[in-house]
Amino acid sequence: MGLSTEKTNHNQNAKTFKKWFLCFNKKLREFFLTSQIYGFLAKKIYLFSNNQLLSRANLILLVLLLISLIIRFIFIEALLVSDDTDYFFLAEKYSPEIFTGGTNQTYFRLGLLLPVAIMQKLFGLNLLSYYAWTITIFLLLVFSSYSLSKIIDGEKMAIISVLMAITSYFFLYQSSNLLPDIPCLISAVFSFIFFFFSLNYKKYSK
């Protein structure tokens, strides 16, 4: 009875969050589609490049991350009110005992629950703590895609790889919500990057 009531409360809270999001998202899209922020960013990037405050490679990565962030905000998805909100409310009561709670797959999502629990401590139980981690994950996807592609076939391939990733419906959709798919993919990509380092740099191969 207690678990059923708790589940009902979570669903009600999740639906409330979703309503707030839909109202907020309309304003957010209008801002990014009509804002003067792009001129400001272009001027700052030009200033950085002229003053050589960043290397060319770092400047390209910064521009790609900014473009990715803007696209992420424009095409951000609403809460699913499914597994994602289950993870979100489970993270609220995060403790080591959670992982002894049963054989359900939910109890083995340490890499998902712990960061969300930290976000909730920082920002509270709200939409910001829900999306802060998913946006961070999306930027990590961009960074890891860029890094691995650059290692394999240079800067041009890295730029193409990032542009394909950030305009892919699959990545935009999957990285909007609190789901394990994209974090697992990022872990795999980083494992390839570290494997490359271990083969090519002696200090990493010991």
mmCIF file of C-alpha atoms in Angstrom:
data_model
loop_
_atom_site.group_PDB
_atom_site.id
_atom_site.type_symbol
_atom_site.label_atom_id
_atom_site.label_comp_id
_atom_site.label_asym_id
_atom_site.label_seq_id
_atom_site.Cartn_x
_atom_site.Cartn_y
_atom_site.Cartn_z
ATOM 1 C CA MET A 1 0.000 0.000 0.000
ATOM 2 C CA GLY A 2 2.817 2.393 0.972
ATOM 3 C CA LEU A 3 4.779 1.700 -2.213
ATOM 4 C CA SER A 4 1.657 2.160 -4.328
ATOM 5 C CA THR A 5 0.913 5.528 -2.700
ATOM 6 C CA GLU A 6 4.533 6.632 -3.142
ATOM 7 C CA LYS A 7 4.454 5.634 -6.823
ATOM 8 C CA THR A 8 1.210 7.601 -7.326
ATOM 9 C CA ASN A 9 2.727 10.681 -5.674
ATOM 10 C CA HIS A 10 5.816 10.409 -7.867
ATOM 11 C CA ASN A 11 3.675 10.200 -11.011
ATOM 12 C CA GLN A 12 1.649 13.235 -9.941
ATOM 13 C CA ASN A 13 4.823 15.219 -9.231
ATOM 14 C CA ALA A 14 6.318 14.134 -12.560
ATOM 15 C CA LYS A 15 3.203 15.256 -14.447
ATOM 16 C CA THR A 16 3.361 18.619 -12.655
ATOM 17 C CA PHE A 17 7.026 18.969 -13.651
ATOM 18 C CA LYS A 18 6.064 18.149 -17.232
ATOM 19 C CA LYS A 19 3.416 20.904 -17.302
ATOM 20 C CA TRP A 20 5.946 23.406 -15.962
ATOM 21 C CA PHE A 21 8.443 22.263 -18.568
ATOM 22 C CA LEU A 22 6.034 22.673 -21.496
ATOM 23 C CA CYS A 23 5.310 26.276 -20.450
ATOM 24 C CA PHE A 24 8.986 27.038 -19.890
ATOM 25 C CA ASN A 25 10.151 25.318 -23.085
ATOM 26 C CA LYS A 26 8.012 27.539 -25.322
ATOM 27 C CA LYS A 27 9.676 30.653 -23.901
ATOM 28 C CA LEU A 28 13.096 29.010 -24.096
ATOM 29 C CA ARG A 29 12.733 28.187 -27.787
ATOM 30 C CA GLU A 30 11.490 31.686 -28.557
ATOM 31 C CA PHE A 31 14.544 33.114 -26.790
ATOM 32 C CA PHE A 32 17.061 31.007 -28.710
ATOM 33 C CA LEU A 33 15.307 31.452 -32.050
ATOM 34 C CA THR A 34 14.943 35.252 -31.798
ATOM 35 C CA SER A 35 17.695 36.283 -29.388
ATOM 36 C CA GLN A 36 20.516 38.732 -30.056
ATOM 37 C CA ILE A 37 22.840 36.454 -28.085
ATOM 38 C CA TYR A 38 24.442 35.061 -31.244
ATOM 39 C CA GLY A 39 25.983 38.400 -32.172
ATOM 40 C CA PHE A 40 27.365 38.713 -28.650
ATOM 41 C CA LEU A 41 28.865 35.218 -28.778
ATOM 42 C CA ALA A 42 30.355 35.841 -32.229
ATOM 43 C CA LYS A 43 32.062 39.010 -30.972
ATOM 44 C CA LYS A 44 33.484 37.204 -27.933
ATOM 45 C CA ILE A 45 34.770 34.323 -30.054
ATOM 46 C CA TYR A 46 36.344 36.800 -32.497
ATOM 47 C CA LEU A 47 37.987 38.577 -29.556
ATOM 48 C CA PHE A 48 39.365 35.304 -28.209
ATOM 49 C CA SER A 49 40.769 34.335 -31.603
ATOM 50 C CA ASN A 50 42.363 37.745 -32.261
ATOM 51 C CA ASN A 51 43.981 37.945 -28.826
ATOM 52 C CA GLN A 52 45.117 34.324 -29.104
ATOM 53 C CA LEU A 53 43.620 33.573 -25.698
ATOM 54 C CA LEU A 54 42.761 30.100 -26.968
ATOM 55 C CA SER A 55 44.549 27.791 -29.359
ATOM 56 C CA ARG A 56 42.823 27.102 -32.686
ATOM 57 C CA ALA A 57 41.884 23.563 -31.627
ATOM 58 C CA ASN A 58 40.408 24.717 -28.299
ATOM 59 C CA LEU A 59 38.534 27.537 -30.028
ATOM 60 C CA ILE A 60 36.955 25.084 -32.496
ATOM 61 C CA LEU A 61 35.919 22.814 -29.618
ATOM 62 C CA LEU A 62 34.455 25.782 -27.705
ATOM 63 C CA VAL A 63 32.418 26.869 -30.759
ATOM 64 C CA LEU A 64 31.122 23.317 -31.256
ATOM 65 C CA LEU A 65 30.123 23.082 -27.593
ATOM 66 C CA LEU A 66 28.271 26.421 -27.811
ATOM 67 C CA ILE A 67 26.445 25.339 -30.972
ATOM 68 C CA SER A 68 25.592 22.027 -29.299
ATOM 69 C CA LEU A 69 24.250 23.784 -26.215
ATOM 70 C CA ILE A 70 22.027 26.076 -28.290
ATOM 71 C CA ILE A 71 20.661 23.136 -30.319
ATOM 72 C CA ARG A 72 20.138 21.191 -27.084
ATOM 73 C CA PHE A 73 18.029 24.013 -25.605
ATOM 74 C CA ILE A 74 15.977 24.472 -28.773
ATOM 75 C CA PHE A 75 15.166 20.761 -29.160
ATOM 76 C CA ILE A 76 15.009 19.684 -25.522
ATOM 77 C CA GLU A 77 12.331 17.059 -24.837
ATOM 78 C CA ALA A 78 9.719 16.981 -22.093
ATOM 79 C CA LEU A 79 9.861 14.437 -19.279
ATOM 80 C CA LEU A 80 8.757 10.955 -20.292
ATOM 81 C CA VAL A 81 7.034 10.314 -16.933
ATOM 82 C CA SER A 82 8.313 6.747 -17.101
ATOM 83 C CA ASP A 83 11.696 5.245 -16.156
ATOM 84 C CA ASP A 84 13.279 8.709 -16.178
ATOM 85 C CA THR A 85 11.066 10.053 -13.390
ATOM 86 C CA ASP A 86 11.470 6.789 -11.455
ATOM 87 C CA TYR A 87 15.247 7.378 -11.487
ATOM 88 C CA PHE A 88 14.767 11.027 -10.587
ATOM 89 C CA PHE A 89 12.677 10.372 -7.480
ATOM 90 C CA LEU A 90 14.777 7.367 -6.498
ATOM 91 C CA ALA A 91 17.835 9.643 -6.540
ATOM 92 C CA GLU A 92 16.044 11.897 -4.039
ATOM 93 C CA LYS A 93 16.417 9.187 -1.376
ATOM 94 C CA TYR A 94 19.858 8.066 -2.539
ATOM 95 C CA SER A 95 21.829 5.990 -0.042
ATOM 96 C CA PRO A 96 24.055 2.881 -0.212
ATOM 97 C CA GLU A 97 21.060 0.840 0.965
ATOM 98 C CA ILE A 98 19.294 1.535 -2.346
ATOM 99 C CA PHE A 99 21.574 -0.967 -4.066
ATOM 100 C CA THR A 100 20.558 -3.775 -1.728
ATOM 101 C CA GLY A 101 16.870 -3.191 -2.360
ATOM 102 C CA GLY A 102 16.256 -5.957 -4.842
ATOM 103 C CA THR A 103 17.100 -7.416 -8.221
ATOM 104 C CA ASN A 104 15.265 -4.760 -10.250
ATOM 105 C CA GLN A 105 17.592 -3.046 -12.770
ATOM 106 C CA THR A 106 16.796 0.329 -11.191
ATOM 107 C CA TYR A 107 18.946 -0.567 -8.206
ATOM 108 C CA PHE A 108 22.078 -0.904 -10.361
ATOM 109 C CA ARG A 109 21.989 2.616 -11.908
ATOM 110 C CA LEU A 110 24.759 4.080 -9.729
ATOM 111 C CA GLY A 111 26.217 6.159 -12.576
ATOM 112 C CA LEU A 112 22.800 7.715 -13.145
ATOM 113 C CA LEU A 113 21.467 8.047 -9.605
ATOM 114 C CA LEU A 114 24.546 9.474 -7.884
ATOM 115 C CA PRO A 115 25.051 12.499 -10.224
ATOM 116 C CA VAL A 116 21.310 13.274 -10.107
ATOM 117 C CA ALA A 117 21.351 13.033 -6.302
ATOM 118 C CA ILE A 118 24.198 15.572 -6.267
ATOM 119 C CA MET A 119 22.257 17.883 -8.607
ATOM 120 C CA GLN A 120 19.236 17.633 -6.301
ATOM 121 C CA LYS A 121 21.398 18.600 -3.312
ATOM 122 C CA LEU A 122 22.663 21.636 -5.261
ATOM 123 C CA PHE A 123 19.438 22.823 -6.900
ATOM 124 C CA GLY A 124 16.620 21.068 -5.050
ATOM 125 C CA LEU A 125 13.928 18.746 -6.389
ATOM 126 C CA ASN A 126 12.958 20.594 -9.554
ATOM 127 C CA LEU A 127 13.337 20.763 -13.346
ATOM 128 C CA LEU A 128 16.789 22.311 -13.068
ATOM 129 C CA SER A 129 18.195 19.302 -11.222
ATOM 130 C CA TYR A 130 16.511 16.997 -13.776
ATOM 131 C CA TYR A 131 17.979 18.699 -16.846
ATOM 132 C CA ALA A 132 21.339 19.816 -15.417
ATOM 133 C CA TRP A 133 22.719 16.287 -15.640
ATOM 134 C CA THR A 134 21.154 15.431 -19.021
ATOM 135 C CA ILE A 135 22.623 18.612 -20.567
ATOM 136 C CA THR A 136 26.004 17.807 -19.011
ATOM 137 C CA ILE A 137 25.785 14.311 -20.519
ATOM 138 C CA PHE A 138 24.957 15.784 -23.945
ATOM 139 C CA LEU A 139 28.036 18.048 -23.793
ATOM 140 C CA LEU A 140 30.166 15.082 -22.705
ATOM 141 C CA LEU A 141 28.854 13.202 -25.750
ATOM 142 C CA VAL A 142 29.968 16.095 -27.980
ATOM 143 C CA PHE A 143 33.377 16.280 -26.311
ATOM 144 C CA SER A 144 33.989 12.525 -26.464
ATOM 145 C CA SER A 145 32.820 12.309 -30.109
ATOM 146 C CA TYR A 146 35.119 15.171 -31.058
ATOM 147 C CA SER A 147 38.098 13.707 -29.193
ATOM 148 C CA LEU A 148 37.772 10.174 -30.558
ATOM 149 C CA SER A 149 37.162 11.314 -34.156
ATOM 150 C CA LYS A 150 40.142 13.670 -33.995
ATOM 151 C CA ILE A 151 42.344 10.830 -32.760
ATOM 152 C CA ILE A 152 41.187 8.538 -35.564
ATOM 153 C CA ASP A 153 41.167 10.883 -38.551
ATOM 154 C CA GLY A 154 41.982 14.473 -37.625
ATOM 155 C CA GLU A 155 40.173 17.732 -36.973
ATOM 156 C CA LYS A 156 37.917 17.811 -40.045
ATOM 157 C CA MET A 157 36.505 14.394 -39.240
ATOM 158 C CA ALA A 158 36.005 15.480 -35.618
ATOM 159 C CA ILE A 159 33.946 18.508 -36.701
ATOM 160 C CA ILE A 160 31.837 16.385 -39.065
ATOM 161 C CA SER A 161 31.318 13.790 -36.331
ATOM 162 C CA VAL A 162 30.077 16.392 -33.848
ATOM 163 C CA LEU A 163 27.765 18.042 -36.382
ATOM 164 C CA MET A 164 26.256 14.644 -37.216
ATOM 165 C CA ALA A 165 25.793 13.815 -33.531
ATOM 166 C CA ILE A 166 24.136 17.092 -32.520
ATOM 167 C CA THR A 167 21.730 17.024 -35.484
ATOM 168 C CA SER A 168 20.794 13.372 -34.986
ATOM 169 C CA TYR A 169 17.248 12.854 -33.742
ATOM 170 C CA PHE A 170 18.371 9.743 -31.840
ATOM 171 C CA PHE A 171 21.012 11.594 -29.816
ATOM 172 C CA LEU A 172 18.831 14.659 -29.233
ATOM 173 C CA TYR A 173 15.915 12.526 -28.060
ATOM 174 C CA GLN A 174 17.848 10.002 -25.989
ATOM 175 C CA SER A 175 20.016 12.611 -24.251
ATOM 176 C CA SER A 176 17.056 14.791 -23.199
ATOM 177 C CA ASN A 177 15.847 12.492 -20.452
ATOM 178 C CA LEU A 178 17.304 10.657 -17.482
ATOM 179 C CA LEU A 179 18.020 7.349 -19.206
ATOM 180 C CA PRO A 180 21.158 5.167 -19.110
ATOM 181 C CA ASP A 181 21.648 4.792 -22.899
ATOM 182 C CA ILE A 182 23.768 7.874 -23.658
ATOM 183 C CA PRO A 183 25.885 7.679 -20.466
ATOM 184 C CA CYS A 184 26.708 4.062 -21.384
ATOM 185 C CA LEU A 185 27.649 5.138 -24.914
ATOM 186 C CA ILE A 186 29.909 7.886 -23.546
ATOM 187 C CA SER A 187 31.618 5.367 -21.255
ATOM 188 C CA ALA A 188 32.329 3.176 -24.293
ATOM 189 C CA VAL A 189 33.719 6.115 -26.291
ATOM 190 C CA PHE A 190 35.976 7.195 -23.432
ATOM 191 C CA SER A 191 37.222 3.619 -23.073
ATOM 192 C CA PHE A 192 38.412 3.774 -26.717
ATOM 193 C CA ILE A 193 40.108 7.121 -26.053
ATOM 194 C CA PHE A 194 41.937 5.811 -22.980
ATOM 195 C CA PHE A 195 42.860 2.631 -24.852
ATOM 196 C CA PHE A 196 44.456 4.788 -27.555
ATOM 197 C CA PHE A 197 46.410 6.710 -24.912
ATOM 198 C CA SER A 198 47.627 3.462 -23.372
ATOM 199 C CA LEU A 199 48.964 2.333 -26.764
ATOM 200 C CA ASN A 200 50.595 5.600 -27.763
ATOM 201 C CA TYR A 201 51.839 7.229 -24.596
ATOM 202 C CA LYS A 202 54.177 5.391 -22.261
ATOM 203 C CA LYS A 203 53.081 7.268 -19.140
ATOM 204 C CA TYR A 204 49.526 5.902 -19.646
ATOM 205 C CA SER A 205 50.607 2.336 -20.400
ATOM 206 C CA LYS A 206 52.250 1.517 -17.093
#
